[in-house]
CSV table of C-alpha atoms in Angstrom, one decimal:
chain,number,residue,atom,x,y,z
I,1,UNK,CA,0.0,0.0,0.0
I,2,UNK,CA,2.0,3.4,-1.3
I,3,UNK,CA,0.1,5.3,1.0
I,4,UNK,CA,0.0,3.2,4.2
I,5,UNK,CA,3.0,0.4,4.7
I,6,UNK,CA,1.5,-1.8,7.3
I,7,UNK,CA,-0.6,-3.4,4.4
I,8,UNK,CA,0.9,-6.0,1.5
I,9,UNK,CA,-0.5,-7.6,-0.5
I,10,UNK,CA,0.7,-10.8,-3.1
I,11,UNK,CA,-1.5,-13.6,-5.3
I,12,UNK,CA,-0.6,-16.6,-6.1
I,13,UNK,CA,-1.9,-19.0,-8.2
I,14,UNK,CA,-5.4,-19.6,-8.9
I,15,UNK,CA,-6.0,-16.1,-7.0
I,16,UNK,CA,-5.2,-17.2,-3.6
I,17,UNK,CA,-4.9,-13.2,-2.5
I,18,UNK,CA,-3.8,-12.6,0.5
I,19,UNK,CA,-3.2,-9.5,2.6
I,20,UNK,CA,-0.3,-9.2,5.1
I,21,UNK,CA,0.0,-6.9,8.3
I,22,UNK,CA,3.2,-6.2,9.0
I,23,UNK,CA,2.2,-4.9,12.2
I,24,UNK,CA,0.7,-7.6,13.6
I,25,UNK,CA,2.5,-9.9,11.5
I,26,UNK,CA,-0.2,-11.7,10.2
I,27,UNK,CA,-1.8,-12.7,6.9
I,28,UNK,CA,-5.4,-13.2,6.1
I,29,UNK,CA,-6.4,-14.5,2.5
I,30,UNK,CA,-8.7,-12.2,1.0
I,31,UNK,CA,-9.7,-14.1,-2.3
I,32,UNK,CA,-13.0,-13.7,-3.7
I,33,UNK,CA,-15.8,-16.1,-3.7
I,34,UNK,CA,-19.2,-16.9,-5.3
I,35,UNK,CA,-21.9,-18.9,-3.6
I,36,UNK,CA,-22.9,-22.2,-5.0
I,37,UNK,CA,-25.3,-21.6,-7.0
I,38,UNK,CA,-23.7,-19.5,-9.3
I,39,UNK,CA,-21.0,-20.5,-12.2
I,40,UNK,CA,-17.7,-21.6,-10.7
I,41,UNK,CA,-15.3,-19.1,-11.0
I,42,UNK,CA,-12.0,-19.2,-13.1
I,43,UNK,CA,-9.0,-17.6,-12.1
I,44,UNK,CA,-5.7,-17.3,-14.5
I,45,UNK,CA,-2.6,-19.2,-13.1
I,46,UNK,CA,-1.4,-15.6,-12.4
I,47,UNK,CA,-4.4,-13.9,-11.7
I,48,UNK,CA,-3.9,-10.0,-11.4
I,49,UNK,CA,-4.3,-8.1,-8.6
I,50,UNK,CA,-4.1,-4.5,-8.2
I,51,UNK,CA,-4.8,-1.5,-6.1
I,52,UNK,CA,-6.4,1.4,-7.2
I,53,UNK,CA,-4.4,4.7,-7.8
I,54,UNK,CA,-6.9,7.1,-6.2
I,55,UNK,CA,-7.9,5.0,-2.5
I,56,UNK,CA,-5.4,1.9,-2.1
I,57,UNK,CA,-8.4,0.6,0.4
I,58,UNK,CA,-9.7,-0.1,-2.9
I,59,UNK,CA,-8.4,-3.5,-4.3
I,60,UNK,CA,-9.1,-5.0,-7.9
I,61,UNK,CA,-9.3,-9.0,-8.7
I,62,UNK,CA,-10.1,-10.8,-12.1
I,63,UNK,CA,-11.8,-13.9,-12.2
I,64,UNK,CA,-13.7,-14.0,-15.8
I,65,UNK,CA,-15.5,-11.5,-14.0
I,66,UNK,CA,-13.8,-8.3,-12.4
I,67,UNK,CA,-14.0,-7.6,-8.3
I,68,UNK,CA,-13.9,-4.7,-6.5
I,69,UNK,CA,-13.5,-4.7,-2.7
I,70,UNK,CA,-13.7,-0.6,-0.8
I,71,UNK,CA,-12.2,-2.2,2.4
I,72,UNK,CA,-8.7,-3.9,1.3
I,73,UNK,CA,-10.6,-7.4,0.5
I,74,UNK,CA,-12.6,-8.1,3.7
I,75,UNK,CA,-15.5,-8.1,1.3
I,76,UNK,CA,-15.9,-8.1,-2.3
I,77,UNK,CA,-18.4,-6.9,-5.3
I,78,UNK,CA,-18.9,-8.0,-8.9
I,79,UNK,CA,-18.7,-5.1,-10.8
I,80,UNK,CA,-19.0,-6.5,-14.2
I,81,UNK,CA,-20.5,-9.4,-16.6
I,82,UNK,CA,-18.0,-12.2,-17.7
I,83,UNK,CA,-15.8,-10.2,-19.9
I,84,UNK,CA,-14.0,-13.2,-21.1
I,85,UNK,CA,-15.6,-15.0,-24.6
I,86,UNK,CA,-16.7,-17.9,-22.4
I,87,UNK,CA,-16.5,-20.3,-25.1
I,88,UNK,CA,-17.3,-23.8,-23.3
I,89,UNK,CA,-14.8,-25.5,-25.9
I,90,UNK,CA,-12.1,-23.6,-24.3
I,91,UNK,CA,-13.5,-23.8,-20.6
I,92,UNK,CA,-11.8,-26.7,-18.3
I,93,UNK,CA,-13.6,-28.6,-15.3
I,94,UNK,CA,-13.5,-27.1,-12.5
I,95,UNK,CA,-11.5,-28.6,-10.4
I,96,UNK,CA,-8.7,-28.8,-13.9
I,97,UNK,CA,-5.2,-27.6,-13.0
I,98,UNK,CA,-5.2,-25.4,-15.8
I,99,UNK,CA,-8.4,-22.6,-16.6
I,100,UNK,CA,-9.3,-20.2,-19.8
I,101,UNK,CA,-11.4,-17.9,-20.2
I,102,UNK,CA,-10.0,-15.4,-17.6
I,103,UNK,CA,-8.7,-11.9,-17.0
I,104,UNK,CA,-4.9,-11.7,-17.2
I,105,UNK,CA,-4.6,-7.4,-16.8
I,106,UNK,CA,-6.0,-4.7,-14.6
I,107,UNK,CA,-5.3,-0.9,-14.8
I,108,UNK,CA,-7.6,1.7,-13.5
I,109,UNK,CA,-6.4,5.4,-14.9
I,110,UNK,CA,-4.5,7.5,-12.5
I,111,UNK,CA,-6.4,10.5,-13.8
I,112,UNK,CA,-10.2,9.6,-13.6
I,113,UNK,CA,-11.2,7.2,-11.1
I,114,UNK,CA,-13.4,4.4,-12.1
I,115,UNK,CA,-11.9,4.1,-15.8
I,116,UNK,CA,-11.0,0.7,-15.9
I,117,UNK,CA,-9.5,-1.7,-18.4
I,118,UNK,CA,-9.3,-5.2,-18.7
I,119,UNK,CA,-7.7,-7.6,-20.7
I,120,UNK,CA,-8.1,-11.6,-21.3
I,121,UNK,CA,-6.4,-14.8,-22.1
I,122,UNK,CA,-8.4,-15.7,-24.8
I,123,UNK,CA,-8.0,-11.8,-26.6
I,124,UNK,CA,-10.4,-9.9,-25.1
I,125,UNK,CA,-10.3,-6.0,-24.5
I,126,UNK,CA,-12.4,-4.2,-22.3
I,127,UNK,CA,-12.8,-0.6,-20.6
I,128,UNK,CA,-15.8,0.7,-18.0
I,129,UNK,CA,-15.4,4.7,-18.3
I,130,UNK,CA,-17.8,4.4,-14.8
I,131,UNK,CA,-17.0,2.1,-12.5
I,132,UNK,CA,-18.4,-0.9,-13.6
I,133,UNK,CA,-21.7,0.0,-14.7
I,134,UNK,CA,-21.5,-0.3,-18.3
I,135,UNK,CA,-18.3,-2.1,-20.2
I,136,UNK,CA,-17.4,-1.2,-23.9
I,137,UNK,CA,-15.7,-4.3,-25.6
I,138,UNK,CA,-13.1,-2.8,-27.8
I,139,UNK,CA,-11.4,-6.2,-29.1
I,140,UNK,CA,-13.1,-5.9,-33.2
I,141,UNK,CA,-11.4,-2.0,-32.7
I,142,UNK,CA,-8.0,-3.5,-32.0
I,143,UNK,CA,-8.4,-6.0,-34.8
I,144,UNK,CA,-9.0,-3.2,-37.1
I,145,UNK,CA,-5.1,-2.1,-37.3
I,146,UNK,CA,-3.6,-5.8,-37.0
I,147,UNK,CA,-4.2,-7.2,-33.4
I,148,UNK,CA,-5.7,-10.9,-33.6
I,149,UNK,CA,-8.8,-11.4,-31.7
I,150,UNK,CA,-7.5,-14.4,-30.3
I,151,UNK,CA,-4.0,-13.4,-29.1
I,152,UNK,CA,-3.9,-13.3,-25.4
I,153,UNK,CA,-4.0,-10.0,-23.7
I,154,UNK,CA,-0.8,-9.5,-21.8
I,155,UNK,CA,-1.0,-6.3,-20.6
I,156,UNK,CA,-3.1,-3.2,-20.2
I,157,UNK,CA,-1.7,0.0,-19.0
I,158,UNK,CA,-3.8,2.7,-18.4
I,159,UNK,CA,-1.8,6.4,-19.2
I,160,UNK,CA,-0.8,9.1,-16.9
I,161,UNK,CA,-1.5,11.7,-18.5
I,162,UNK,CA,-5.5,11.3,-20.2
I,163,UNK,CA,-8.3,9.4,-18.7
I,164,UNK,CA,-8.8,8.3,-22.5
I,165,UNK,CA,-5.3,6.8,-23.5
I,166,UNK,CA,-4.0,3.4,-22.6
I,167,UNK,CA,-1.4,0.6,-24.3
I,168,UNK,CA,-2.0,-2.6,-25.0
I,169,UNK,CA,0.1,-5.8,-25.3
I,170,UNK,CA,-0.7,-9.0,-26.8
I,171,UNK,CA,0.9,-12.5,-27.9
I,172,UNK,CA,0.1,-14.8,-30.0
I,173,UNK,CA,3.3,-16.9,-28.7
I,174,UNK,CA,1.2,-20.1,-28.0
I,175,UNK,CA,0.0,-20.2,-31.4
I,176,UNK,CA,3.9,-20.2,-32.9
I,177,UNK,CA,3.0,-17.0,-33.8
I,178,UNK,CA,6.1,-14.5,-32.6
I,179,UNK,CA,5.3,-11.4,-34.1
I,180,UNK,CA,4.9,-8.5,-31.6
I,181,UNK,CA,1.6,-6.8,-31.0
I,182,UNK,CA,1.5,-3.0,-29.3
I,183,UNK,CA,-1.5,-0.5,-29.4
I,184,UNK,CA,-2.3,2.9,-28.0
I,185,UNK,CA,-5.8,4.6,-27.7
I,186,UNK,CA,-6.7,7.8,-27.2
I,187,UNK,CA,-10.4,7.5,-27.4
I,188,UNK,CA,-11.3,4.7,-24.4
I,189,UNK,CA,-10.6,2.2,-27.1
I,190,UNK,CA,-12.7,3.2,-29.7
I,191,UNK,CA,-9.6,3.4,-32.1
I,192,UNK,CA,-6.3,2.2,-31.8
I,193,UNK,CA,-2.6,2.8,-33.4
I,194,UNK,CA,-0.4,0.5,-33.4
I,195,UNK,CA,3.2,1.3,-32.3
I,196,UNK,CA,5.3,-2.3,-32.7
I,197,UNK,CA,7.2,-0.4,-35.8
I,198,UNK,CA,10.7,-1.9,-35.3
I,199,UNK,CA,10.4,-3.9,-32.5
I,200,UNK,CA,11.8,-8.0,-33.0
I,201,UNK,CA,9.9,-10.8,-34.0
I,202,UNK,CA,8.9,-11.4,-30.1
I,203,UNK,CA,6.0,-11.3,-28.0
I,204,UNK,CA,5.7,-8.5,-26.0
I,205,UNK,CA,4.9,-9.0,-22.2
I,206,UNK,CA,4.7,-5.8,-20.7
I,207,UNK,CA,4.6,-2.1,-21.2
I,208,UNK,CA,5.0,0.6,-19.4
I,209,UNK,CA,4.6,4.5,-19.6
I,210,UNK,CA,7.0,7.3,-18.0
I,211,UNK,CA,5.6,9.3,-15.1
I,212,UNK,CA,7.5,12.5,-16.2
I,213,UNK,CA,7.8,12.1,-19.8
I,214,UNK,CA,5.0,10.7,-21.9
I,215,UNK,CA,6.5,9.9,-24.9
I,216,UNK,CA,9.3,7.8,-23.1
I,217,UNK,CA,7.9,4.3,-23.1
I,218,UNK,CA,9.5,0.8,-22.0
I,219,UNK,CA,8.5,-2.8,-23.1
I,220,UNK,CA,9.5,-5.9,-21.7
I,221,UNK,CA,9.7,-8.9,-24.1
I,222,UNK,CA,11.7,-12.4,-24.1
I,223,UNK,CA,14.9,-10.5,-25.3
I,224,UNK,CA,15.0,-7.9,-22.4
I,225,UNK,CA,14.2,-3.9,-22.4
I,226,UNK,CA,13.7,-2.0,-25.4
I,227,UNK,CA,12.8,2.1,-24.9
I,228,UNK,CA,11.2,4.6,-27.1
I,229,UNK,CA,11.9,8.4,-26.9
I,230,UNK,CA,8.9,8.9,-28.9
I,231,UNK,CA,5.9,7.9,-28.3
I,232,UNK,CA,6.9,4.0,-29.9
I,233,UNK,CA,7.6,5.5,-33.7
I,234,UNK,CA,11.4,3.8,-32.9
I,235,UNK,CA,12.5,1.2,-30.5
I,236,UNK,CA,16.1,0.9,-28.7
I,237,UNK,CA,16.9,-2.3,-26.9
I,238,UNK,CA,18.3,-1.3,-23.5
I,239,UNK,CA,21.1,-3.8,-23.3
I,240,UNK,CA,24.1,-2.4,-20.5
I,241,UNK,CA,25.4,-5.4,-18.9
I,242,UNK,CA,21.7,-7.1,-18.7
I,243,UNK,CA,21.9,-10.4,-19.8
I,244,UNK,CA,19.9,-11.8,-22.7
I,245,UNK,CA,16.7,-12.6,-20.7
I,246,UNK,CA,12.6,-12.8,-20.8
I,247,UNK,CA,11.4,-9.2,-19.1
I,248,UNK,CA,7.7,-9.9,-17.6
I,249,UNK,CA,6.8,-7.0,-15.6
I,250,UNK,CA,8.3,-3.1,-15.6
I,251,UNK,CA,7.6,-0.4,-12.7
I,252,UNK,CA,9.3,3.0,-13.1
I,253,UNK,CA,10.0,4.3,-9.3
I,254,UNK,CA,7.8,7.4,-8.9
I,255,UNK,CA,10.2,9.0,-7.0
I,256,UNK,CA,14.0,7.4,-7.6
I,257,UNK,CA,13.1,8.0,-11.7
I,258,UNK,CA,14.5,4.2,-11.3
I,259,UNK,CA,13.5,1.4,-13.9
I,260,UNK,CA,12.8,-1.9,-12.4
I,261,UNK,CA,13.1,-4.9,-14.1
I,262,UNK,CA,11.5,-8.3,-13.8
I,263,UNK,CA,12.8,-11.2,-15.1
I,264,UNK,CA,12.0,-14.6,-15.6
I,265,UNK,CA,15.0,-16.8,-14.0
I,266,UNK,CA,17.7,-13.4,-14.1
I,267,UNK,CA,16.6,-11.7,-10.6
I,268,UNK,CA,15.9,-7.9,-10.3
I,269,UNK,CA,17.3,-5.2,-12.3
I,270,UNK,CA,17.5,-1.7,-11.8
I,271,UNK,CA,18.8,1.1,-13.9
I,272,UNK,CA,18.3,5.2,-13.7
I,273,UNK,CA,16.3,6.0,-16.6
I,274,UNK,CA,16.5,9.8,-15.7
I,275,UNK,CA,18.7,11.1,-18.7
I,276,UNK,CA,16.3,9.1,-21.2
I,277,UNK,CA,13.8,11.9,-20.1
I,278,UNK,CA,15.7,14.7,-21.9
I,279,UNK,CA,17.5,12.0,-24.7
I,280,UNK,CA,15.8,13.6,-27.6
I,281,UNK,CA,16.8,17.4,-26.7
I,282,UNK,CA,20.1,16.3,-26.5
I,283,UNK,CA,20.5,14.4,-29.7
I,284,UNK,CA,20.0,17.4,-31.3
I,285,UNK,CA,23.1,19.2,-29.5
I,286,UNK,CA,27.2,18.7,-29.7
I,287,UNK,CA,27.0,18.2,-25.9
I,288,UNK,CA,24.9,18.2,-22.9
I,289,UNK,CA,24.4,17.8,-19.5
I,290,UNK,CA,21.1,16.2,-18.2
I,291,UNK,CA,19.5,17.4,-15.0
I,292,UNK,CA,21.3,16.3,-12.2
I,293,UNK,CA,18.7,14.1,-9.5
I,294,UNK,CA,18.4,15.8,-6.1
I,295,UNK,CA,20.0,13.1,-3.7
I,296,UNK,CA,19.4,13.2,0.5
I,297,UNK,CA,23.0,12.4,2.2
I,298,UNK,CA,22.9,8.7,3.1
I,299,UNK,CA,24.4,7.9,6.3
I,300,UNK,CA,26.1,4.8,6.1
I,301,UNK,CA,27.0,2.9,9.1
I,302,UNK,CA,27.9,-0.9,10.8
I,303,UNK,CA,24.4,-2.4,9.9
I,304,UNK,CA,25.0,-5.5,7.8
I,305,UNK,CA,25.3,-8.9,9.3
I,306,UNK,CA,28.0,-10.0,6.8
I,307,UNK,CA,30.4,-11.3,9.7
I,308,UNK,CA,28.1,-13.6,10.5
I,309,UNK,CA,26.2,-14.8,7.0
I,310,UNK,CA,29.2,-14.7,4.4
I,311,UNK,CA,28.2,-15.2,1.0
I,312,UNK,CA,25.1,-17.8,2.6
I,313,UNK,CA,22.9,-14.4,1.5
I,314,UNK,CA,22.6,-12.7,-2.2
I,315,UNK,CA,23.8,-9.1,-1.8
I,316,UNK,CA,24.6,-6.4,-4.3
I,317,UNK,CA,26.0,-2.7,-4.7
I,318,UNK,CA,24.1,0.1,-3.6
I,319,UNK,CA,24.1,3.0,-5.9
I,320,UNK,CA,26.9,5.5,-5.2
I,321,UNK,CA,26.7,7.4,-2.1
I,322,UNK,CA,26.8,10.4,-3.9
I,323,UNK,CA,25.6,12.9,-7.1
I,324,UNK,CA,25.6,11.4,-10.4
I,325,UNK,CA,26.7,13.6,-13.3
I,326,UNK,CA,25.2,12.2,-17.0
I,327,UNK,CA,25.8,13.8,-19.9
I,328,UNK,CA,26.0,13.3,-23.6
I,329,UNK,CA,28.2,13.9,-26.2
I,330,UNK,CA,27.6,13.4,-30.1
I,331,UNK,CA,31.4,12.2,-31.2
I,332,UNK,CA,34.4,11.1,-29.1
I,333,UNK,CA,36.5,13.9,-28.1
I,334,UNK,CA,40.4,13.9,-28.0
I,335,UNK,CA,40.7,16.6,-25.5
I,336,UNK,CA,40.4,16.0,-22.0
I,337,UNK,CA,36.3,16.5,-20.6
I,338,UNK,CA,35.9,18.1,-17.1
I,339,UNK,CA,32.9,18.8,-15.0
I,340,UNK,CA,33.3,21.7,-12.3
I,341,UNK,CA,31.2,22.0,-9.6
I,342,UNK,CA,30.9,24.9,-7.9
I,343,UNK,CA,28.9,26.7,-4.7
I,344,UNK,CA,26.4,29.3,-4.3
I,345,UNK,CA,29.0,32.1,-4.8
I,346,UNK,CA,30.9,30.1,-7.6
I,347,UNK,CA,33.8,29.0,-5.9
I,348,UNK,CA,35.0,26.0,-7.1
I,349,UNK,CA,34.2,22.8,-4.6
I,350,UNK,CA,35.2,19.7,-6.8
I,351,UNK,CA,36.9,19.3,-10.8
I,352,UNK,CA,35.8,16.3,-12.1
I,353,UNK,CA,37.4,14.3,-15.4
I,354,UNK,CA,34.8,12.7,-17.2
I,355,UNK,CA,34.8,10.0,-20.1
I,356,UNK,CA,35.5,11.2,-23.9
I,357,UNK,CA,33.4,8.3,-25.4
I,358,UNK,CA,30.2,9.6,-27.8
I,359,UNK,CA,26.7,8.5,-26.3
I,360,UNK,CA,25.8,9.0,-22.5
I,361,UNK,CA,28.5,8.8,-19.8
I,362,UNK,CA,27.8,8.9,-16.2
C-alpha cells in the first residue's frame, strides 16, 4: 500500500490473495468467492491483482469477472459481466489444474477514477469509463489495425496523463506465432494505433509508460528492455550489462526516476532511466548535460550482518553514495572533458574528469 506500509499484499496461483499486516504480523487470505449456486469461478494461473491509484483501500481481482472490494478485500463486489468469450470448448472442469477464459490485466487510470481496463487470455479488450456499470468491448477495434482477436491480452496500461489513453500488449506466442503486438488509444478504445514499428519478432509481455515524460515508453519482451523516446515510432533495446533474458513486468519508481526490471530466472534489475527523459533534446546538440537528481545524504554505518552470514545471503551494490553527473556527447573527443562543480557564490568545490566516449556517460 504506497500510502499506508502496514498493508501488502501478493497472489498466487489460482487467485489465492492474501493480505499481510506487517504490524501484527499476520496474513489473512482475501480471495473472492461466489456462492454455489452460481458458475464456478476461473481464475488465470497468475491472476492479477491491483490497487487502485486514487484510494489503495480499494483492491481489484479478475476472475472471468472483475472484483472490486472498498475495504482492502474483507468483502468483495462484482462489478462487471463475464468479460471473457466464455466459449465452453475452451473452458476446463472445474476442479482442472489449468483454466481459460480469464482476466490476465488490470489498470484503472490514474487521472479519472473508475476508468477501468481489462484484458483476457483468450483476446479480449475491455474498458468501463464508470466504474463498472457499463463495459465497452473494444477487441473488433484492435483488430482493425492488426491485433488478432485471439492473441492473449498481456498487458493493459492505463496512461498518466489522459483518462482516454492506454497501451495494449498481446501475444500470439502459444500459437507459434512470434510477431509483436503493441496498441495505444486515445479514445477509451474506440480506435487504436499500433506502435510495434521496429520492435523484434517477439511477443511483447509488458509495457509501461513514464511518469515525467510521456512519450518515453519501455517494453518488456523475451529479449530484455527496449525504450522509445517517442511515443513508440522507434525502438532501442536497452542492453548495459543485462543479460539476454525474458522481461515480464516493468515499474518505473515514482520517485528514484528508477526502472525496475522483472525477469524470468535473471533476478531484479534496476537502472536510472532519468537522462532518457531529456534524450531527444540532446541528440539534437554537440554536448549536454542532463538534470542532475536531487540526492538526500545517506548515512552509512555498521548495519550489515555479513560477519556472520558470508556469502550464505545474495547481496549487491548500492548506488553510489553520492551525485551522479550524465551527460551526452555526439562524437568522441580527444581533448580532456571536465565537469566543475561549484557553490552558491561560484567558488569551485570539486573538478571532475569525465569520459570522452560519444553516447551518454555517467
Amino acid at each position: 500500500d504506497p500510502t499506508d506500509n502496514r498493508w501488502v499484499y501478493n497472489t498466487q496461483e489460482f487467485s489465492r490473495a492474501a493480505r499481510f499486516d506487517q504490524k501484527t504480523r499476520e496474513r489473512k487470505v482475501i480471495a473472492p468467492t461466489r456462492s454455489a449456486d452460481k458458475p464456478t469461478l476461473r481464475f488465470n494461473w497468475v491472476a492479477p491483482l491491483r490497487l487502485s491509484p486514487h484510494d489503495p483501500k480499494t483492491v481489484y481481482v479478475g476472475a472471468q469477472v472483475l472484483f472490486r472490494s472498498t475495504d482492502r478485500g474483507d468483502t468483495w463486489q462484482e462489478i462487471s459481466p463475464d468479460l471473457t468469450t466464455n466459449d465452453p470448448n475452451k473452458i476446463s472442469p472445474p476442479s482442472a489444474a489449468i483454466q481459460h477464459c480469464t482476466i490476465t490485466t488490470i489498470s484503472e487510470s490514474p487521472k479519472q477514477a473508475g476508468v477501468i481496463w481489462v484484458g483476457t487470455d483468450d483476446g479480449k479488450v475491455q474498458v468501463t469509463k464508470d466504474g463498472g456499470a457499463n463495459w465497452l468491448d473494444a477487441t473488433k477495434a484492435v483488430a482493425k489495425v492488426g491485433g488478432p482477436e485471439d492473441a492473449w491480452t498481456n498487458r493493459v496500461f492505463a496512461s498518466h496523463y489522459q483518462a482516454g489513453t492506454a497501451y495494449l500488449a498481446k501475444s500470439r506466442h502459444r500459437q507459434d506465432d512470434f510477431r509483436p503486438f503493441l496498441y495505444k488509444t486515445t479514445d477509451f478504445g474506440a480506435t487504436w494505433t499500433a506502435i510495434h514499428n521496429n520492435l523484434p519478432q517477439r511477443p511483447i509481455n509488458v509495457i509501461w509508460e513514464d511518469n515525467v515524460n510521456p512519450d518515453l515508453l519501455f517494453v518488456g519482451n523475451d529479449m530484455g528492455v527496449f525504450v522509445s523516446l517517442d511515443g513508440g515510432k522507434v525502438w532501442t533495446a536497452l542492453k548495459g550489462n543485462m543479460p539476454l533474458v525474458a522481461v515480464h513486468d516493468l515499474l518505473v519508481h515514482p520517485r528514484e526516476g528508477d526502472l525496475v526490471v522483472g525477469t524470468y530466472g535473471r533476478g531484479i534489475w534496476i537502472t536510472d532511466i532519468t537522462p532518457l527523459r531529456e534524450m531527444q533534446k540532446a541528440l539534437q546538440a554537440d554536448a549536454y548535460l542532463f538534470a542532475i537528481e536531487p540526492k538526500a545524504r545517506r548515512r552509512e554505518g555498521a548495519l550489515g550482518n555479513y560477519r556472520l552470514y558470508g556469502d550464505r545471503l545474495a547481496v549487491t551494490q548500492n548506488e553510489p553514495n553520492g551525485l551522479t553527473f550524465a551527460y551526452y556527447l555526439k562524437n568522441a573527443v580527444s581533448d580532456k572533458v571536465t565537469l566543475t562543480v561549484t557553490d552558491a557564490s561560484g567558488k569551485t568545490v570539486r573538478t571532475l574528469d569525465g569520459a570522452t566516449k560519444a553516447g551518454l556517460n555517467r
